[in-house]
């Protein structure tokens, strides 16, 4: 099974022209998911040539706006695009608090955010794992507040892990154990380290300890020098590592090739 991951946002709340907020489009066969949907994601989807009307599911790591703020705009677009009537179910998965978040938005914006016609909105706060089409998605709590999940996706023989936001913790090492592709946050340079985010050396340590087969660093604040970050990570991790860039895509589940 081939996974195609398109990076819609490799940045943070401190957006730049080059880096939008967190969002990753996953195409697995006919299935089309988003991992996170920070502000600017819908615009980046259009720039990537991907159609928001076709999304099957959105999986949210946590409820910081740079990971969730375009969820209501997506629902608005699905309800109010002229000459378009969505019929297929949209699934929304996330950590505890997702339902309360959507109820609050429903109240704030009128009655359409959680409307169940003309398409069904399936909303689920993940406990530990869910089956999504051909994909088994496991969630582990990361070191970040509010409650924040990292996800591991298993689809036939392919595995992918996504950290969302986190500091160093045993759970993120377990999440990344021997995955084909690990998408790992790397927010700040080592000298600006804080508990709830990663630096290049911590990202390298996680990749090395977990046996992650291929590492994609992401969630870069503007203060991070990207080439220095890759070099710092490589000092600890001896596998292939690359920096995410908005609109780049990566395929797994076929012969390894260079990042495109
Ligand atoms: Zn973030
Ligand atoms: Zn966060």
PDB file of C-alpha atoms in Angstrom, residues 87-260:
ATOM      1  CA  UNK A  87     -23.102  13.124   0.819  1.00  0.00           C
ATOM      2  CA  UNK A  88     -20.281  11.063   2.261  1.00  0.00           C
ATOM      3  CA  UNK A  89     -19.586  10.994   5.975  1.00  0.00           C
ATOM      4  CA  UNK A  90     -16.869  13.251   7.351  1.00  0.00           C
ATOM      5  CA  UNK A  91     -15.024  11.724  10.306  1.00  0.00           C
ATOM      6  CA  UNK A  92     -13.333  13.901  12.903  1.00  0.00           C
ATOM      7  CA  UNK A  93     -11.011  12.306  15.419  1.00  0.00           C
ATOM      8  CA  UNK A  94      -9.068  13.926  18.191  1.00  0.00           C
ATOM      9  CA  UNK A  95      -8.183  14.057  21.858  1.00  0.00           C
ATOM     10  CA  UNK A  96     -10.612  14.626  24.737  1.00  0.00           C
ATOM     11  CA  UNK A  97     -12.021  18.127  24.414  1.00  0.00           C
ATOM     12  CA  UNK A  98     -12.777  17.879  20.684  1.00  0.00           C
ATOM     13  CA  UNK A  99     -16.529  17.527  21.284  1.00  0.00           C
ATOM     14  CA  UNK A 100     -16.657  20.482  23.679  1.00  0.00           C
ATOM     15  CA  UNK A 101     -14.619  22.518  21.179  1.00  0.00           C
ATOM     16  CA  UNK A 102     -17.090  21.758  18.373  1.00  0.00           C
ATOM     17  CA  UNK A 103     -20.121  22.384  20.577  1.00  0.00           C
ATOM     18  CA  UNK A 104     -18.700  25.792  21.468  1.00  0.00           C
ATOM     19  CA  UNK A 105     -18.131  26.582  17.783  1.00  0.00           C
ATOM     20  CA  UNK A 106     -21.634  25.343  16.948  1.00  0.00           C
ATOM     21  CA  UNK A 107     -23.126  27.763  19.458  1.00  0.00           C
ATOM     22  CA  UNK A 108     -20.907  30.623  18.385  1.00  0.00           C
ATOM     23  CA  UNK A 109     -21.516  30.358  14.633  1.00  0.00           C
ATOM     24  CA  UNK A 110     -25.172  29.320  14.489  1.00  0.00           C
ATOM     25  CA  UNK A 111     -26.448  25.815  14.046  1.00  0.00           C
ATOM     26  CA  UNK A 112     -24.461  24.422  11.119  1.00  0.00           C
ATOM     27  CA  UNK A 113     -21.097  23.415  12.578  1.00  0.00           C
ATOM     28  CA  UNK A 114     -22.358  20.060  13.901  1.00  0.00           C
ATOM     29  CA  UNK A 115     -25.292  19.700  11.495  1.00  0.00           C
ATOM     30  CA  UNK A 116     -25.916  16.101  10.446  1.00  0.00           C
ATOM     31  CA  UNK A 117     -27.445  16.828   7.019  1.00  0.00           C
ATOM     32  CA  UNK A 118     -26.848  16.449   4.125  1.00  0.00           C
ATOM     33  CA  UNK A 119     -23.786  14.514   5.288  1.00  0.00           C
ATOM     34  CA  UNK A 120     -23.089  12.689   8.516  1.00  0.00           C
ATOM     35  CA  UNK A 121     -20.492  14.148  10.821  1.00  0.00           C
ATOM     36  CA  UNK A 122     -18.833  11.417  12.850  1.00  0.00           C
ATOM     37  CA  UNK A 123     -17.008  12.902  15.829  1.00  0.00           C
ATOM     38  CA  UNK A 124     -14.911  10.717  18.063  1.00  0.00           C
ATOM     39  CA  UNK A 125     -12.566  11.496  20.912  1.00  0.00           C
ATOM     40  CA  UNK A 126      -9.983   8.750  20.538  1.00  0.00           C
ATOM     41  CA  UNK A 127      -9.343   6.519  23.481  1.00  0.00           C
ATOM     42  CA  UNK A 128      -6.428   4.466  22.226  1.00  0.00           C
ATOM     43  CA  UNK A 129      -7.058   3.361  18.649  1.00  0.00           C
ATOM     44  CA  UNK A 130      -9.517   3.537  15.795  1.00  0.00           C
ATOM     45  CA  UNK A 131      -9.920   1.858  12.434  1.00  0.00           C
ATOM     46  CA  UNK A 132     -10.200   4.331   9.603  1.00  0.00           C
ATOM     47  CA  UNK A 133     -10.789   2.578   6.282  1.00  0.00           C
ATOM     48  CA  UNK A 134      -7.800   0.315   5.768  1.00  0.00           C
ATOM     49  CA  UNK A 135      -5.770   2.164   8.385  1.00  0.00           C
ATOM     50  CA  UNK A 136      -5.365   1.383  12.062  1.00  0.00           C
ATOM     51  CA  UNK A 137      -4.624   4.593  13.950  1.00  0.00           C
ATOM     52  CA  UNK A 138      -3.156   4.394  17.445  1.00  0.00           C
ATOM     53  CA  UNK A 139      -2.939   7.415  19.715  1.00  0.00           C
ATOM     54  CA  UNK A 140      -0.496   8.069  22.538  1.00  0.00           C
ATOM     55  CA  UNK A 141      -0.501  11.130  24.810  1.00  0.00           C
ATOM     56  CA  UNK A 142       2.510  13.350  24.233  1.00  0.00           C
ATOM     57  CA  UNK A 143       4.279  15.833  26.498  1.00  0.00           C
ATOM     58  CA  UNK A 144       2.358  18.984  25.621  1.00  0.00           C
ATOM     59  CA  UNK A 145      -0.577  20.942  26.996  1.00  0.00           C
ATOM     60  CA  UNK A 146      -3.540  20.910  26.445  1.00  0.00           C
ATOM     61  CA  UNK A 147      -3.828  17.107  26.131  1.00  0.00           C
ATOM     62  CA  UNK A 148      -2.079  16.275  22.898  1.00  0.00           C
ATOM     63  CA  UNK A 149      -1.874  13.037  20.950  1.00  0.00           C
ATOM     64  CA  UNK A 150       0.770  11.648  18.688  1.00  0.00           C
ATOM     65  CA  UNK A 151      -0.506   9.155  16.106  1.00  0.00           C
ATOM     66  CA  UNK A 152       0.827   5.992  14.555  1.00  0.00           C
ATOM     67  CA  UNK A 153      -0.829   4.786  11.366  1.00  0.00           C
ATOM     68  CA  UNK A 154      -0.557   1.206  10.232  1.00  0.00           C
ATOM     69  CA  UNK A 155      -1.812   0.396   6.771  1.00  0.00           C
ATOM     70  CA  UNK A 156      -0.953  -3.119   5.597  1.00  0.00           C
ATOM     71  CA  UNK A 157       2.809  -3.238   5.997  1.00  0.00           C
ATOM     72  CA  UNK A 158       3.393   0.542   6.026  1.00  0.00           C
ATOM     73  CA  UNK A 159       3.760   2.588   9.181  1.00  0.00           C
ATOM     74  CA  UNK A 160       3.837   6.306   9.737  1.00  0.00           C
ATOM     75  CA  UNK A 161       4.112   8.251  12.982  1.00  0.00           C
ATOM     76  CA  UNK A 162       3.235  11.891  13.587  1.00  0.00           C
ATOM     77  CA  UNK A 163       4.204  13.553  16.845  1.00  0.00           C
ATOM     78  CA  UNK A 164       1.972  16.631  16.797  1.00  0.00           C
ATOM     79  CA  UNK A 165       3.568  18.892  19.431  1.00  0.00           C
ATOM     80  CA  UNK A 166       5.650  17.323  22.183  1.00  0.00           C
ATOM     81  CA  UNK A 167       8.667  17.487  24.395  1.00  0.00           C
ATOM     82  CA  UNK A 168      10.927  14.470  24.853  1.00  0.00           C
ATOM     83  CA  UNK A 169       9.027  11.584  26.515  1.00  0.00           C
ATOM     84  CA  UNK A 170       9.063   7.761  26.403  1.00  0.00           C
ATOM     85  CA  UNK A 171       5.701   7.794  24.603  1.00  0.00           C
ATOM     86  CA  UNK A 172       7.060   9.559  21.534  1.00  0.00           C
ATOM     87  CA  UNK A 173       9.911   7.016  21.350  1.00  0.00           C
ATOM     88  CA  UNK A 174       7.328   4.182  21.510  1.00  0.00           C
ATOM     89  CA  UNK A 175       5.175   5.898  18.884  1.00  0.00           C
ATOM     90  CA  UNK A 176       8.090   6.098  16.435  1.00  0.00           C
ATOM     91  CA  UNK A 177       9.367   2.533  16.996  1.00  0.00           C
ATOM     92  CA  UNK A 178      10.623   1.208  13.626  1.00  0.00           C
ATOM     93  CA  UNK A 179       8.198   3.305  11.543  1.00  0.00           C
ATOM     94  CA  UNK A 180       8.785   3.688   7.813  1.00  0.00           C
ATOM     95  CA  UNK A 181       8.335   7.449   8.105  1.00  0.00           C
ATOM     96  CA  UNK A 182       8.359   9.592  11.234  1.00  0.00           C
ATOM     97  CA  UNK A 183       7.067  13.169  11.072  1.00  0.00           C
ATOM     98  CA  UNK A 184       8.563  14.777  14.140  1.00  0.00           C
ATOM     99  CA  UNK A 185       8.272  18.278  15.475  1.00  0.00           C
ATOM    100  CA  UNK A 186      11.479  20.289  15.898  1.00  0.00           C
ATOM    101  CA  UNK A 187      10.405  23.696  17.148  1.00  0.00           C
ATOM    102  CA  UNK A 188      13.457  25.437  18.546  1.00  0.00           C
ATOM    103  CA  UNK A 189      17.263  25.377  18.452  1.00  0.00           C
ATOM    104  CA  UNK A 190      18.909  23.593  21.389  1.00  0.00           C
ATOM    105  CA  UNK A 191      19.792  26.847  23.113  1.00  0.00           C
ATOM    106  CA  UNK A 192      16.102  27.864  23.240  1.00  0.00           C
ATOM    107  CA  UNK A 193      14.814  24.466  24.489  1.00  0.00           C
ATOM    108  CA  UNK A 194      11.555  24.352  26.458  1.00  0.00           C
ATOM    109  CA  UNK A 195       9.848  21.331  28.040  1.00  0.00           C
ATOM    110  CA  UNK A 196       6.878  21.033  25.695  1.00  0.00           C
ATOM    111  CA  UNK A 197       8.697  21.180  22.353  1.00  0.00           C
ATOM    112  CA  UNK A 198      11.678  19.499  20.703  1.00  0.00           C
ATOM    113  CA  UNK A 199      15.066  20.681  19.520  1.00  0.00           C
ATOM    114  CA  UNK A 200      17.324  19.107  16.854  1.00  0.00           C
ATOM    115  CA  UNK A 201      19.308  17.035  19.352  1.00  0.00           C
ATOM    116  CA  UNK A 202      16.169  15.750  21.106  1.00  0.00           C
ATOM    117  CA  UNK A 203      14.580  14.929  17.739  1.00  0.00           C
ATOM    118  CA  UNK A 204      17.751  13.032  16.804  1.00  0.00           C
ATOM    119  CA  UNK A 205      17.670  11.176  20.118  1.00  0.00           C
ATOM    120  CA  UNK A 206      14.035  10.128  19.601  1.00  0.00           C
ATOM    121  CA  UNK A 207      14.703   8.941  16.044  1.00  0.00           C
ATOM    122  CA  UNK A 208      17.795   7.009  17.107  1.00  0.00           C
ATOM    123  CA  UNK A 209      16.206   5.398  20.169  1.00  0.00           C
ATOM    124  CA  UNK A 210      13.043   4.428  18.305  1.00  0.00           C
ATOM    125  CA  UNK A 211      14.717   2.950  15.226  1.00  0.00           C
ATOM    126  CA  UNK A 212      12.644   5.266  12.989  1.00  0.00           C
ATOM    127  CA  UNK A 213      13.627   4.371   9.412  1.00  0.00           C
ATOM    128  CA  UNK A 214      13.207   7.759   7.833  1.00  0.00           C
ATOM    129  CA  UNK A 215      12.768  11.081   9.602  1.00  0.00           C
ATOM    130  CA  UNK A 216      11.010  14.220   8.471  1.00  0.00           C
ATOM    131  CA  UNK A 217      11.474  17.198  10.799  1.00  0.00           C
ATOM    132  CA  UNK A 218       8.723  19.824  10.907  1.00  0.00           C
ATOM    133  CA  UNK A 219       6.905  22.473  13.034  1.00  0.00           C
ATOM    134  CA  UNK A 220       9.718  24.997  12.691  1.00  0.00           C
ATOM    135  CA  UNK A 221       9.599  28.339  14.478  1.00  0.00           C
ATOM    136  CA  UNK A 222      11.344  31.122  12.529  1.00  0.00           C
ATOM    137  CA  UNK A 223      14.177  31.161  15.101  1.00  0.00           C
ATOM    138  CA  UNK A 224      15.341  27.730  13.916  1.00  0.00           C
ATOM    139  CA  UNK A 225      18.129  27.577  11.342  1.00  0.00           C
ATOM    140  CA  UNK A 226      17.077  24.616   9.193  1.00  0.00           C
ATOM    141  CA  UNK A 227      20.492  23.456   7.976  1.00  0.00           C
ATOM    142  CA  UNK A 228      21.919  23.727  11.495  1.00  0.00           C
ATOM    143  CA  UNK A 229      18.916  21.722  12.751  1.00  0.00           C
ATOM    144  CA  UNK A 230      19.472  18.933  10.232  1.00  0.00           C
ATOM    145  CA  UNK A 231      23.189  18.861  11.072  1.00  0.00           C
ATOM    146  CA  UNK A 232      22.424  18.778  14.823  1.00  0.00           C
ATOM    147  CA  UNK A 233      19.957  15.946  14.371  1.00  0.00           C
ATOM    148  CA  UNK A 234      22.421  13.971  12.207  1.00  0.00           C
ATOM    149  CA  UNK A 235      25.022  14.093  14.951  1.00  0.00           C
ATOM    150  CA  UNK A 236      22.764  11.755  16.964  1.00  0.00           C
ATOM    151  CA  UNK A 237      20.572   9.943  14.425  1.00  0.00           C
ATOM    152  CA  UNK A 238      22.252   7.851  11.750  1.00  0.00           C
ATOM    153  CA  UNK A 239      19.202   7.311   9.493  1.00  0.00           C
ATOM    154  CA  UNK A 240      17.943   9.533   6.652  1.00  0.00           C
ATOM    155  CA  UNK A 241      16.643  12.900   7.833  1.00  0.00           C
ATOM    156  CA  UNK A 242      15.108  15.761   5.883  1.00  0.00           C
ATOM    157  CA  UNK A 243      13.367  19.048   6.688  1.00  0.00           C
ATOM    158  CA  UNK A 244       9.705  19.388   5.735  1.00  0.00           C
ATOM    159  CA  UNK A 245       8.744  22.240   3.425  1.00  0.00           C
ATOM    160  CA  UNK A 246       5.227  23.400   2.600  1.00  0.00           C
ATOM    161  CA  UNK A 247       3.780  21.651  -0.468  1.00  0.00           C
ATOM    162  CA  UNK A 248       6.481  18.997  -0.703  1.00  0.00           C
ATOM    163  CA  UNK A 249       5.322  15.392  -0.813  1.00  0.00           C
ATOM    164  CA  UNK A 250       6.778  12.122   0.349  1.00  0.00           C
ATOM    165  CA  UNK A 251       5.757   8.623  -0.685  1.00  0.00           C
ATOM    166  CA  UNK A 252       6.250   5.498   1.394  1.00  0.00           C
ATOM    167  CA  UNK A 253       5.403   1.890   0.675  1.00  0.00           C
ATOM    168  CA  UNK A 254       7.513   1.600  -2.439  1.00  0.00           C
ATOM    169  CA  UNK A 255      11.229   1.545  -3.194  1.00  0.00           C
ATOM    170  CA  UNK A 256      12.963   4.252  -1.107  1.00  0.00           C
ATOM    171  CA  UNK A 257      13.732   7.360  -3.104  1.00  0.00           C
ATOM    172  CA  UNK A 258      14.840  10.863  -2.449  1.00  0.00           C
ATOM    173  CA  UNK A 259      12.452  13.337  -0.857  1.00  0.00           C
ATOM    174  CA  UNK A 260      10.618  15.171  -3.639  1.00  0.00           C
TER     175      UNK A 260
END
